Coordinates of N, CA, C and O in Angstrom, one line a residue:
M1 N 0.8 -1.2 0.0 CA 0.0 0.0 0.0 C 0.9 1.3 0.0 O 0.5 2.2 -0.7
N2 N 1.9 1.3 0.8 CA 2.8 2.4 0.8 C 3.5 2.6 -0.5 O 3.7 3.8 -0.9
F3 N 3.8 1.6 -1.2 CA 4.4 1.6 -2.6 C 3.5 2.4 -3.5 O 3.9 3.2 -4.3
V4 N 2.2 2.1 -3.5 CA 1.2 2.8 -4.4 C 1.1 4.3 -4.1 O 1.2 5.1 -4.9
K5 N 1.1 4.6 -2.8 CA 1.0 6.0 -2.4 C 2.3 6.8 -2.7 O 2.2 7.9 -3.1
T6 N 3.4 6.1 -2.6 CA 4.7 6.7 -2.9 C 4.7 7.0 -4.4 O 5.1 8.1 -4.8
N7 N 4.3 6.1 -5.2 CA 4.2 6.3 -6.7 C 3.3 7.4 -7.0 O 3.6 8.2 -8.0
Q8 N 2.1 7.5 -6.3 CA 1.2 8.6 -6.6 C 1.8 9.9 -6.3 O 1.7 10.9 -7.0
H9 N 2.5 10.0 -5.1 CA 3.2 11.2 -4.8 C 4.3 11.6 -5.8 O 4.4 12.8 -6.1
F10 N 5.0 10.6 -6.2 CA 6.1 10.8 -7.2 C 5.5 11.3 -8.5 O 6.0 12.2 -9.1
L11 N 4.4 10.7 -8.9 CA 3.7 11.1 -10.1 C 3.2 12.6 -10.0 O 3.3 13.3 -11.0
K12 N 2.6 12.9 -8.9 CA 2.1 14.3 -8.7 C 3.3 15.3 -8.7 O 3.2 16.3 -9.3
L13 N 4.4 14.9 -8.0 CA 5.6 15.8 -8.0 C 6.1 15.9 -9.4 O 6.5 17.1 -9.8
A14 N 6.2 14.9 -10.2 CA 6.7 15.0 -11.6 C 5.8 15.8 -12.4 O 6.2 16.6 -13.3
L15 N 4.4 15.6 -12.3 CA 3.5 16.4 -13.0 C 3.6 17.9 -12.6 O 3.6 18.8 -13.5
F16 N 3.8 18.2 -11.3 CA 3.9 19.6 -10.9 C 5.2 20.2 -11.5 O 5.2 21.3 -12.0
A17 N 6.3 19.4 -11.5 CA 7.6 19.9 -12.0 C 7.5 20.2 -13.5 O 8.0 21.2 -14.1
M18 N 6.8 19.3 -14.2 CA 6.6 19.4 -15.7 C 5.7 20.7 -16.0 O 6.1 21.5 -16.8
M19 N 4.7 20.9 -15.2 CA 3.8 22.1 -15.4 C 4.6 23.4 -15.1 O 4.5 24.4 -15.8
A20 N 5.4 23.3 -14.0 CA 6.3 24.5 -13.7 C 7.3 24.8 -14.8 O 7.5 26.0 -15.2
F21 N 7.9 23.7 -15.3 CA 8.8 23.9 -16.4 C 8.1 24.5 -17.7 O 8.6 25.5 -18.3
L22 N 7.0 24.0 -18.0 CA 6.2 24.5 -19.2 C 5.8 25.9 -19.0 O 5.9 26.8 -19.9
L23 N 5.3 26.3 -17.8 CA 4.9 27.6 -17.6 C 6.1 28.6 -17.6 O 6.0 29.7 -18.1
S24 N 7.2 28.2 -17.0 CA 8.4 29.1 -17.0 C 8.9 29.2 -18.4 O 9.3 30.3 -18.8
T25 N 8.9 28.2 -19.2 CA 9.3 28.3 -20.6 C 8.4 29.2 -21.4 O 8.9 30.1 -22.1
F26 N 7.1 29.1 -21.2 CA 6.2 29.9 -21.9 C 6.4 31.4 -21.5 O 6.4 32.3 -22.3
S27 N 6.5 31.6 -20.2 CA 6.7 33.0 -19.7 C 8.0 33.6 -20.2 O 8.0 34.8 -20.6
S28 N 9.1 32.8 -20.3 CA 10.3 33.4 -20.8 C 10.2 33.7 -22.3 O 10.7 34.7 -22.8
K29 N 9.4 32.9 -23.0 CA 9.2 33.2 -24.4 C 8.4 34.5 -24.6 O 8.7 35.3 -25.4
V30 N 7.4 34.7 -23.7 CA 6.6 35.9 -23.8 C 7.5 37.1 -23.4 O 7.4 38.1 -24.1
L31 N 8.3 36.9 -22.4 CA 9.2 38.0 -22.0 C 10.2 38.3 -23.1 O 10.4 39.5 -23.4
A32 N 10.7 37.3 -23.7 CA 11.7 37.5 -24.8 C 11.1 38.2 -26.0 O 11.6 39.1 -26.5
S33 N 9.8 37.8 -26.3 CA 9.2 38.4 -27.5 C 8.8 39.9 -27.1 O 9.0 40.7 -28.0
S34 N 8.4 40.2 -25.9 CA 8.1 41.5 -25.6 C 9.4 42.4 -25.5 O 9.4 43.5 -25.9
N35 N 10.5 41.8 -25.1 CA 11.8 42.5 -25.1 C 12.2 42.8 -26.5 O 12.8 43.8 -26.8
N36 N 12.0 41.8 -27.4 CA 12.4 42.0 -28.8 C 11.5 43.1 -29.4 O 12.0 43.9 -30.1
L37 N 10.3 43.2 -29.0 CA 9.4 44.2 -29.5 C 9.9 45.6 -29.0 O 10.0 46.5 -29.8
E38 N 10.3 45.7 -27.7 CA 10.8 46.9 -27.2 C 12.1 47.3 -27.9 O 12.3 48.4 -28.3
A39 N 13.0 46.3 -28.1 CA 14.2 46.5 -28.8 C 13.9 47.0 -30.3 O 14.6 48.0 -30.7
E40 N 12.9 46.4 -30.9 CA 12.6 46.8 -32.3 C 12.1 48.3 -32.3 O 12.4 49.1 -33.1
Q41 N 11.2 48.6 -31.3 CA 10.7 49.9 -31.2 C 11.8 50.9 -30.9 O 11.9 52.0 -31.5
N42 N 12.7 50.6 -30.0 CA 13.9 51.5 -29.8 C 14.7 51.6 -31.0 O 15.2 52.7 -31.3
T43 N 14.9 50.5 -31.7 CA 15.7 50.6 -32.9 C 15.1 51.5 -33.9 O 15.8 52.3 -34.6
I44 N 13.8 51.4 -34.1 CA 13.1 52.3 -35.0 C 13.3 53.7 -34.6 O 13.6 54.6 -35.4
L45 N 13.1 54.0 -33.3 CA 13.3 55.4 -32.8 C 14.7 55.8 -33.1 O 15.0 57.0 -33.5
L46 N 15.7 55.0 -32.8 CA 17.1 55.3 -33.0 C 17.4 55.5 -34.5 O 18.2 56.4 -34.8
A47 N 16.8 54.7 -35.3 CA 17.0 54.8 -36.8 C 16.4 56.1 -37.3 O 16.9 56.7 -38.2
E48 N 15.3 56.6 -36.7 CA 14.7 57.8 -37.1 C 15.5 59.1 -36.7 O 15.4 60.1 -37.4
S49 N 16.2 59.0 -35.6 CA 16.8 60.2 -35.1 C 17.9 60.8 -36.1 O 18.0 62.0 -36.3
P50 N 18.8 59.9 -36.7 CA 19.7 60.5 -37.6 C 19.2 60.8 -39.0 O 19.8 61.3 -39.9
R51 N 17.9 60.5 -39.2 CA 17.3 60.7 -40.5 C 17.4 62.2 -41.0 O 17.7 62.5 -42.1
N52 N 17.3 63.1 -40.0 CA 17.4 64.5 -40.4 C 18.9 64.8 -40.9 O 19.0 65.7 -41.7
N53 N 19.9 64.1 -40.4 CA 21.2 64.3 -40.8 C 21.4 63.8 -42.3 O 22.4 64.2 -42.9
Q54 N 20.5 62.9 -42.7 CA 20.6 62.4 -44.1 C 19.7 63.1 -45.1 O 19.9 62.9 -46.3
R55 N 18.8 63.9 -44.6 CA 18.0 64.7 -45.5 C 18.7 66.0 -45.7 O 18.5 67.0 -44.9
I56 N 19.5 66.1 -46.7 CA 20.5 67.1 -46.7 C 20.4 68.0 -48.0 O 21.4 68.8 -48.3
C57 N 19.3 68.0 -48.6 CA 19.2 68.9 -49.8 C 19.5 70.4 -49.5 O 20.3 71.0 -50.2
S58 N 18.9 70.9 -48.4 CA 19.1 72.3 -48.1 C 20.5 72.6 -47.7 O 21.0 73.8 -47.8
Q59 N 21.3 71.6 -47.3 CA 22.7 71.8 -46.9 C 23.6 71.8 -48.1 O 24.8 72.2 -48.0
R60 N 23.1 71.4 -49.2 CA 24.0 71.3 -50.4 C 24.2 72.6 -51.1 O 25.2 72.8 -51.8
G61 N 23.3 73.5 -51.0 CA 23.4 74.7 -51.7 C 22.3 75.6 -51.5 O 21.2 75.2 -51.1
A62 N 22.4 76.9 -51.8 CA 21.4 77.9 -51.6 C 20.2 77.5 -52.6 O 20.5 77.2 -53.8
N63 N 19.1 77.6 -52.1 CA 17.8 77.3 -52.9 C 17.7 75.9 -53.4 O 16.9 75.6 -54.3
W64 N 18.4 75.0 -52.8 CA 18.2 73.6 -53.1 C 17.0 73.1 -52.3 O 16.9 73.5 -51.1
S65 N 16.1 72.3 -52.9 CA 15.0 71.9 -52.2 C 14.8 70.3 -52.3 O 15.2 69.8 -53.3
E66 N 14.2 69.7 -51.3 CA 14.0 68.3 -51.3 C 12.8 68.0 -52.1 O 11.7 68.5 -51.9
V67 N 12.9 67.1 -53.1 CA 11.8 66.6 -53.9 C 11.3 65.3 -53.3 O 10.1 65.0 -53.2
N68 N 12.2 64.4 -52.9 CA 11.9 63.1 -52.3 C 13.1 62.6 -51.5 O 14.2 63.0 -51.7
Y69 N 12.8 61.7 -50.6 CA 13.8 61.1 -49.7 C 13.5 59.7 -49.6 O 12.3 59.3 -49.4
F70 N 14.5 58.8 -49.7 CA 14.3 57.4 -49.7 C 15.3 56.8 -48.7 O 16.4 57.2 -48.6
E71 N 14.9 55.7 -48.1 CA 15.9 54.9 -47.2 C 15.6 53.4 -47.5 O 14.5 53.0 -47.6
S72 N 16.7 52.7 -47.6 CA 16.7 51.2 -47.6 C 17.4 50.8 -46.3 O 17.7 51.7 -45.4
K73 N 17.6 49.5 -46.1 CA 18.2 49.1 -44.9 C 19.6 49.7 -44.7 O 19.9 50.1 -43.6
N74 N 20.4 49.9 -45.7 CA 21.8 50.4 -45.6 C 22.1 51.7 -46.2 O 23.1 52.3 -46.0
Y75 N 21.1 52.2 -47.0 CA 21.4 53.4 -47.8 C 20.3 54.5 -47.7 O 19.2 54.2 -47.3
F76 N 20.7 55.7 -48.0 CA 19.7 56.8 -48.1 C 19.9 57.5 -49.4 O 21.0 57.5 -50.0
A77 N 18.8 58.1 -49.9 CA 18.9 58.8 -51.2 C 18.0 60.1 -51.1 O 16.9 60.0 -50.8
N78 N 18.6 61.2 -51.4 CA 17.9 62.5 -51.5 C 17.7 62.8 -53.0 O 18.7 62.7 -53.7
I79 N 16.6 63.2 -53.3 CA 16.4 63.8 -54.7 C 16.1 65.3 -54.5 O 15.1 65.7 -53.8
C80 N 17.1 66.1 -54.9 CA 17.1 67.5 -54.7 C 16.8 68.3 -56.0 O 17.3 67.8 -57.0
R81 N 16.1 69.4 -55.9 CA 15.9 70.2 -57.0 C 16.8 71.4 -56.9 O 16.8 72.1 -55.8
L82 N 17.6 71.7 -57.9 CA 18.5 72.8 -57.9 C 17.8 74.1 -58.3 O 16.7 74.0 -58.9
P83 N 18.4 75.2 -58.1 CA 17.7 76.5 -58.5 C 17.3 76.5 -59.9 O 16.3 77.2 -60.3
N84 N 18.1 75.9 -60.8 CA 17.8 75.9 -62.2 C 16.7 74.9 -62.6 O 16.4 74.7 -63.8
G85 N 16.1 74.1 -61.6 CA 15.1 73.2 -61.9 C 15.5 71.7 -62.1 O 14.7 70.8 -62.1
K86 N 16.8 71.6 -62.3 CA 17.3 70.2 -62.5 C 17.3 69.4 -61.2 O 17.4 70.0 -60.2
L87 N 17.3 68.1 -61.4 CA 17.3 67.2 -60.2 C 18.7 66.6 -60.0 O 19.4 66.3 -60.9
M88 N 19.0 66.4 -58.7 CA 20.3 65.9 -58.3 C 20.0 64.8 -57.3 O 19.2 64.9 -56.4
L89 N 20.7 63.7 -57.4 CA 20.7 62.6 -56.5 C 21.9 62.8 -55.5 O 23.0 63.0 -55.9
V90 N 21.6 62.8 -54.2 CA 22.6 62.9 -53.2 C 22.4 61.6 -52.3 O 21.3 61.6 -51.6
A91 N 23.3 60.7 -52.4 CA 23.0 59.4 -51.7 C 24.3 58.9 -51.0 O 25.4 59.2 -51.4
G92 N 24.1 58.0 -50.1 CA 25.2 57.4 -49.4 C 24.8 56.3 -48.5 O 23.6 55.9 -48.3
R93 N 25.8 55.7 -47.8 CA 25.5 54.6 -46.8 C 25.1 55.3 -45.5 O 25.7 56.3 -45.1
K94 N 24.2 54.7 -44.8 CA 23.7 55.1 -43.5 C 24.9 55.1 -42.5 O 25.0 55.9 -41.6
S95 N 25.8 54.1 -42.7 CA 26.9 54.0 -41.7 C 27.9 55.1 -41.9 O 28.8 55.3 -41.0
N96 N 27.9 55.8 -43.1 CA 28.9 56.8 -43.3 C 28.2 58.0 -44.1 O 28.4 58.2 -45.2
P97 N 27.3 58.7 -43.4 CA 26.5 59.7 -44.1 C 27.2 60.9 -44.6 O 26.7 61.7 -45.4
N98 N 28.5 61.1 -44.2 CA 29.3 62.2 -44.6 C 29.9 62.0 -46.0 O 30.3 62.9 -46.7
Q99 N 30.0 60.7 -46.4 CA 30.5 60.4 -47.7 C 29.4 60.1 -48.7 O 28.7 59.0 -48.5
V100 N 29.1 61.0 -49.6 CA 27.9 60.9 -50.4 C 28.3 60.9 -51.9 O 29.4 61.4 -52.3
L101 N 27.4 60.4 -52.7 CA 27.5 60.4 -54.1 C 26.6 61.5 -54.6 O 25.4 61.6 -54.1
Q102 N 27.0 62.4 -55.5 CA 26.1 63.4 -56.0 C 26.1 63.4 -57.5 O 27.2 63.6 -58.1
L103 N 25.0 63.1 -58.1 CA 24.9 63.0 -59.5 C 23.6 63.6 -60.0 O 22.5 63.5 -59.4
P104 N 23.6 64.2 -61.3 CA 22.3 64.6 -61.8 C 21.4 63.4 -62.2 O 21.9 62.3 -62.5
V105 N 20.1 63.6 -62.0 CA 19.2 62.5 -62.3 C 18.2 62.9 -63.3 O 17.9 64.1 -63.6
E106 N 17.6 61.9 -63.9 CA 16.5 62.0 -64.8 C 15.3 61.3 -64.1 O 15.5 60.3 -63.4
F107 N 14.1 61.8 -64.3 CA 12.9 61.2 -63.7 C 12.1 60.5 -64.8 O 11.7 61.2 -65.8
N108 N 11.8 59.2 -64.7 CA 11.0 58.5 -65.6 C 10.5 57.2 -64.9 O 11.2 56.2 -65.0
Q109 N 9.4 57.3 -64.1 CA 9.0 56.2 -63.3 C 10.1 55.8 -62.3 O 10.3 54.6 -62.1
G110 N 10.7 56.7 -61.8 CA 11.8 56.5 -60.8 C 12.9 57.5 -61.2 O 12.9 58.2 -62.2
Y111 N 13.9 57.5 -60.3 CA 15.1 58.4 -60.5 C 16.3 57.7 -61.0 O 16.6 56.7 -60.4
L112 N 16.9 58.1 -62.1 CA 18.0 57.4 -62.7 C 19.2 58.4 -62.7 O 19.1 59.5 -63.2
A113 N 20.3 57.9 -62.2 CA 21.6 58.6 -62.2 C 22.7 57.8 -62.8 O 22.8 56.6 -62.5
I114 N 23.5 58.3 -63.7 CA 24.5 57.5 -64.3 C 25.9 58.1 -64.0 O 26.1 59.4 -64.1
D115 N 26.8 57.3 -63.6 CA 28.2 57.7 -63.3 C 29.1 56.7 -64.0 O 29.4 55.6 -63.5
G116 N 29.5 57.0 -65.2 CA 30.4 56.1 -66.0 C 29.6 54.8 -66.3 O 28.6 54.9 -66.9
N117 N 30.2 53.7 -65.9 CA 29.5 52.4 -66.1 C 28.5 52.0 -65.0 O 27.9 51.0 -65.1
K118 N 28.4 52.9 -64.0 CA 27.4 52.6 -62.9 C 26.1 53.4 -63.1 O 26.1 54.6 -63.5
T119 N 25.0 52.7 -62.9 CA 23.7 53.3 -63.0 C 23.0 53.1 -61.7 O 23.0 52.0 -61.1
F120 N 22.5 54.2 -61.1 CA 21.8 54.2 -59.9 C 20.3 54.5 -60.1 O 20.0 55.4 -60.8
M121 N 19.4 53.6 -59.6 CA 18.0 53.7 -59.8 C 17.3 53.7 -58.5 O 17.5 52.9 -57.6
V122 N 16.4 54.8 -58.3 CA 15.7 54.9 -57.0 C 14.2 55.0 -57.5 O 13.9 55.9 -58.3
S123 N 13.4 54.2 -56.9 CA 11.9 54.2 -57.2 C 11.2 54.1 -55.9 O 11.8 54.0 -54.8
D124 N 9.9 54.1 -56.0 CA 9.1 53.9 -54.8 C 9.3 52.5 -54.1 O 9.1 52.4 -52.9
G125 N 9.8 51.6 -54.8 CA 9.9 50.2 -54.3 C 11.3 49.8 -53.9 O 11.5 49.0 -52.9
S126 N 12.3 50.3 -54.6 CA 13.7 49.8 -54.3 C 14.7 50.8 -54.8 O 14.5 51.7 -55.5
M127 N 15.9 50.6 -54.3 CA 17.2 51.3 -54.7 C 18.0 50.2 -55.3 O 18.2 49.1 -54.8
S128 N 18.7 50.5 -56.5 CA 19.5 49.6 -57.1 C 20.7 50.2 -57.7 O 20.7 51.4 -58.1
M129 N 21.8 49.4 -57.9 CA 23.0 49.9 -58.6 C 23.3 48.8 -59.6 O 23.4 47.6 -59.3
A130 N 23.6 49.3 -60.8 CA 24.0 48.3 -61.9 C 25.3 48.8 -62.4 O 25.6 50.0 -62.5
I131 N 26.2 47.8 -62.7 CA 27.4 48.1 -63.4 C 27.4 47.4 -64.7 O 27.1 46.2 -64.8
N132 N 27.6 48.2 -65.8 CA 27.5 47.7 -67.2 C 26.2 47.0 -67.4 O 26.1 46.0 -68.1
G133 N 25.1 47.6 -66.9 CA 23.8 47.1 -67.1 C 23.4 45.9 -66.2 O 22.3 45.4 -66.3
L134 N 24.3 45.4 -65.4 CA 24.0 44.2 -64.6 C 23.8 44.7 -63.1 O 24.7 45.3 -62.5
V135 N 22.6 44.4 -62.6 CA 22.3 44.9 -61.2 C 23.1 44.1 -60.2 O 23.1 42.9 -60.2
V136 N 24.0 44.8 -59.5 CA 24.9 44.2 -58.5 C 24.4 44.4 -57.1 O 24.9 43.7 -56.2
Q137 N 23.5 45.4 -56.9 CA 23.0 45.6 -55.5 C 21.6 46.2 -55.6 O 21.3 47.0 -56.4
E138 N 20.7 45.6 -54.8 CA 19.3 46.1 -54.8 C 18.8 45.9 -53.4 O 19.0 44.9 -52.8
E139 N 18.1 47.0 -52.9 CA 17.5 46.9 -51.5 C 16.1 47.5 -51.6 O 15.9 48.5 -52.3
Q140 N 15.2 47.0 -50.8 CA 13.9 47.5 -50.8 C 13.8 48.8 -50.0 O 14.6 49.0 -49.0
I141 N 13.0 49.7 -50.4 CA 12.8 51.0 -49.7 C 12.0 50.7 -48.4 O 11.0 50.0 -48.5
I142 N 12.5 51.1 -47.3 CA 11.8 50.9 -46.0 C 11.2 52.2 -45.5 O 10.3 52.2 -44.6
Y143 N 11.6 53.4 -46.1 CA 11.0 54.6 -45.7 C 11.1 55.6 -46.9 O 12.1 55.6 -47.6
Q144 N 10.0 56.3 -47.1 CA 10.0 57.4 -48.1 C 9.3 58.6 -47.6 O 8.3 58.5 -46.9
G145 N 9.9 59.7 -47.8 CA 9.4 61.0 -47.3 C 9.5 62.1 -48.3 O 10.4 62.1 -49.1
K146 N 8.5 62.9 -48.4 CA 8.5 64.0 -49.4 C 8.4 65.3 -48.7 O 7.9 65.4 -47.6

Protein backbone atom coordinates (compact mmCIF):
# COMPACT_ATOMS: atom_id res chain seq x y z
CA MET A 1 0.00 0.00 0.00
CA ASN A 2 2.82 2.42 0.81
CA PHE A 3 4.37 1.63 -2.55
CA VAL A 4 1.22 2.81 -4.41
CA LYS A 5 0.98 6.03 -2.36
CA THR A 6 4.67 6.72 -2.92
CA ASN A 7 4.23 6.29 -6.67
CA GLN A 8 1.18 8.59 -6.61
CA HIS A 9 3.17 11.25 -4.75
CA PHE A 10 6.08 10.83 -7.15
CA LEU A 11 3.70 11.12 -10.13
CA LYS A 12 2.11 14.28 -8.67
CA LEU A 13 5.55 15.76 -8.03
CA ALA A 14 6.68 14.95 -11.58
CA LEU A 15 3.48 16.43 -13.00
CA PHE A 16 3.95 19.58 -10.89
CA ALA A 17 7.58 19.90 -12.04
CA MET A 18 6.57 19.45 -15.67
CA MET A 19 3.84 22.11 -15.38
CA ALA A 20 6.25 24.51 -13.67
CA PHE A 21 8.80 23.91 -16.44
CA LEU A 22 6.24 24.49 -19.20
CA LEU A 23 4.90 27.65 -17.55
CA SER A 24 8.38 29.07 -17.02
CA THR A 25 9.32 28.26 -20.63
CA PHE A 26 6.16 29.93 -21.92
CA SER A 27 6.72 32.97 -19.65
CA SER A 28 10.30 33.37 -20.79
CA LYS A 29 9.20 33.20 -24.43
CA VAL A 30 6.58 35.88 -23.80
CA LEU A 31 9.17 38.04 -22.02
CA ALA A 32 11.69 37.47 -24.79
CA SER A 33 9.20 38.43 -27.48
CA SER A 34 8.12 41.54 -25.57
CA ASN A 35 11.80 42.48 -25.05
CA ASN A 36 12.38 42.02 -28.79
CA LEU A 37 9.38 44.24 -29.47
CA GLU A 38 10.82 46.92 -27.19
CA ALA A 39 14.21 46.54 -28.85
CA GLU A 40 12.63 46.85 -32.29
CA GLN A 41 10.69 49.93 -31.21
CA ASN A 42 13.86 51.46 -29.76
CA THR A 43 15.74 50.55 -32.92
CA ILE A 44 13.11 52.26 -35.03
CA LEU A 45 13.31 55.36 -32.85
CA LEU A 46 17.09 55.33 -32.99
CA ALA A 47 17.01 54.84 -36.76
CA GLU A 48 14.69 57.83 -37.15
CA SER A 49 16.82 60.22 -35.13
CA PRO A 50 19.73 60.52 -37.63
CA ARG A 51 17.28 60.74 -40.54
CA ASN A 52 17.45 64.53 -40.37
CA ASN A 53 21.22 64.30 -40.84
CA GLN A 54 20.62 62.37 -44.06
CA ARG A 55 17.96 64.70 -45.47
CA ILE A 56 20.54 67.12 -46.74
CA CYS A 57 19.24 68.91 -49.83
CA SER A 58 19.10 72.30 -48.13
CA GLN A 59 22.67 71.80 -46.87
CA ARG A 60 24.00 71.26 -50.41
CA GLY A 61 23.43 74.73 -51.71
CA ALA A 62 21.37 77.89 -51.65
CA ASN A 63 17.83 77.33 -52.87
CA TRP A 64 18.22 73.55 -53.14
CA SER A 65 14.98 71.85 -52.15
CA GLU A 66 14.03 68.28 -51.34
CA VAL A 67 11.81 66.58 -53.90
CA ASN A 68 11.90 63.13 -52.34
CA TYR A 69 13.79 61.12 -49.74
CA PHE A 70 14.30 57.35 -49.67
CA GLU A 71 15.85 54.89 -47.25
CA SER A 72 16.67 51.22 -47.57
CA LYS A 73 18.25 49.08 -44.88
CA ASN A 74 21.77 50.36 -45.58
CA TYR A 75 21.42 53.43 -47.82
CA PHE A 76 19.69 56.80 -48.06
CA ALA A 77 18.94 58.84 -51.16
CA ASN A 78 17.88 62.47 -51.48
CA ILE A 79 16.37 63.77 -54.68
CA CYS A 80 17.06 67.50 -54.68
CA ARG A 81 15.86 70.25 -57.01
CA LEU A 82 18.52 72.80 -57.91
CA PRO A 83 17.68 76.49 -58.45
CA ASN A 84 17.77 75.88 -62.24
CA GLY A 85 15.07 73.17 -61.87
CA LYS A 86 17.34 70.20 -62.55
CA LEU A 87 17.27 67.20 -60.21
CA MET A 88 20.26 65.88 -58.28
CA LEU A 89 20.73 62.57 -56.46
CA VAL A 90 22.63 62.86 -53.17
CA ALA A 91 23.00 59.37 -51.71
CA GLY A 92 25.19 57.38 -49.37
CA ARG A 93 25.53 54.64 -46.80
CA LYS A 94 23.75 55.14 -43.49
CA SER A 95 26.91 53.97 -41.74
CA ASN A 96 28.88 56.85 -43.30
CA PRO A 97 26.47 59.70 -44.10
CA ASN A 98 29.30 62.19 -44.64
CA GLN A 99 30.54 60.37 -47.75
CA VAL A 100 27.92 60.86 -50.44
CA LEU A 101 27.53 60.44 -54.15
CA GLN A 102 26.11 63.45 -55.96
CA LEU A 103 24.87 62.99 -59.53
CA PRO A 104 22.33 64.61 -61.85
CA VAL A 105 19.20 62.51 -62.29
CA GLU A 106 16.46 61.98 -64.79
CA PHE A 107 12.92 61.16 -63.75
CA ASN A 108 10.95 58.50 -65.61
CA GLN A 109 8.97 56.19 -63.29
CA GLY A 110 11.85 56.50 -60.83
CA TYR A 111 15.06 58.45 -60.54
CA LEU A 112 17.99 57.42 -62.70
CA ALA A 113 21.57 58.65 -62.25
CA ILE A 114 24.55 57.53 -64.33
CA ASP A 115 28.20 57.68 -63.31
CA GLY A 116 30.39 56.11 -65.99
CA ASN A 117 29.51 52.42 -66.14
CA LYS A 118 27.44 52.62 -62.93
CA THR A 119 23.71 53.29 -63.01
CA PHE A 120 21.76 54.17 -59.86
CA MET A 121 17.98 53.73 -59.84
CA VAL A 122 15.66 54.86 -57.04
CA SER A 123 11.94 54.24 -57.19
CA ASP A 124 9.06 53.89 -54.76
CA GLY A 125 9.90 50.22 -54.27
CA SER A 126 13.68 49.82 -54.31
CA MET A 127 17.15 51.28 -54.70
CA SER A 128 19.54 49.55 -57.06
CA MET A 129 22.97 49.89 -58.58
CA ALA A 130 23.97 48.33 -61.89
CA ILE A 131 27.44 48.08 -63.37
CA ASN A 132 27.54 47.73 -67.16
CA GLY A 133 23.80 47.07 -67.10
CA LEU A 134 24.02 44.22 -64.57
CA VAL A 135 22.27 44.86 -61.22
CA VAL A 136 24.87 44.21 -58.52
CA GLN A 137 22.99 45.61 -55.53
CA GLU A 138 19.32 46.12 -54.78
CA GLU A 139 17.51 46.91 -51.54
CA GLN A 140 13.86 47.48 -50.77
CA ILE A 141 12.76 50.96 -49.71
CA ILE A 142 11.79 50.93 -46.03
CA TYR A 143 11.00 54.64 -45.70
CA GLN A 144 10.01 57.36 -48.12
CA GLY A 145 9.36 60.98 -47.29
CA LYS A 146 8.46 63.95 -49.43
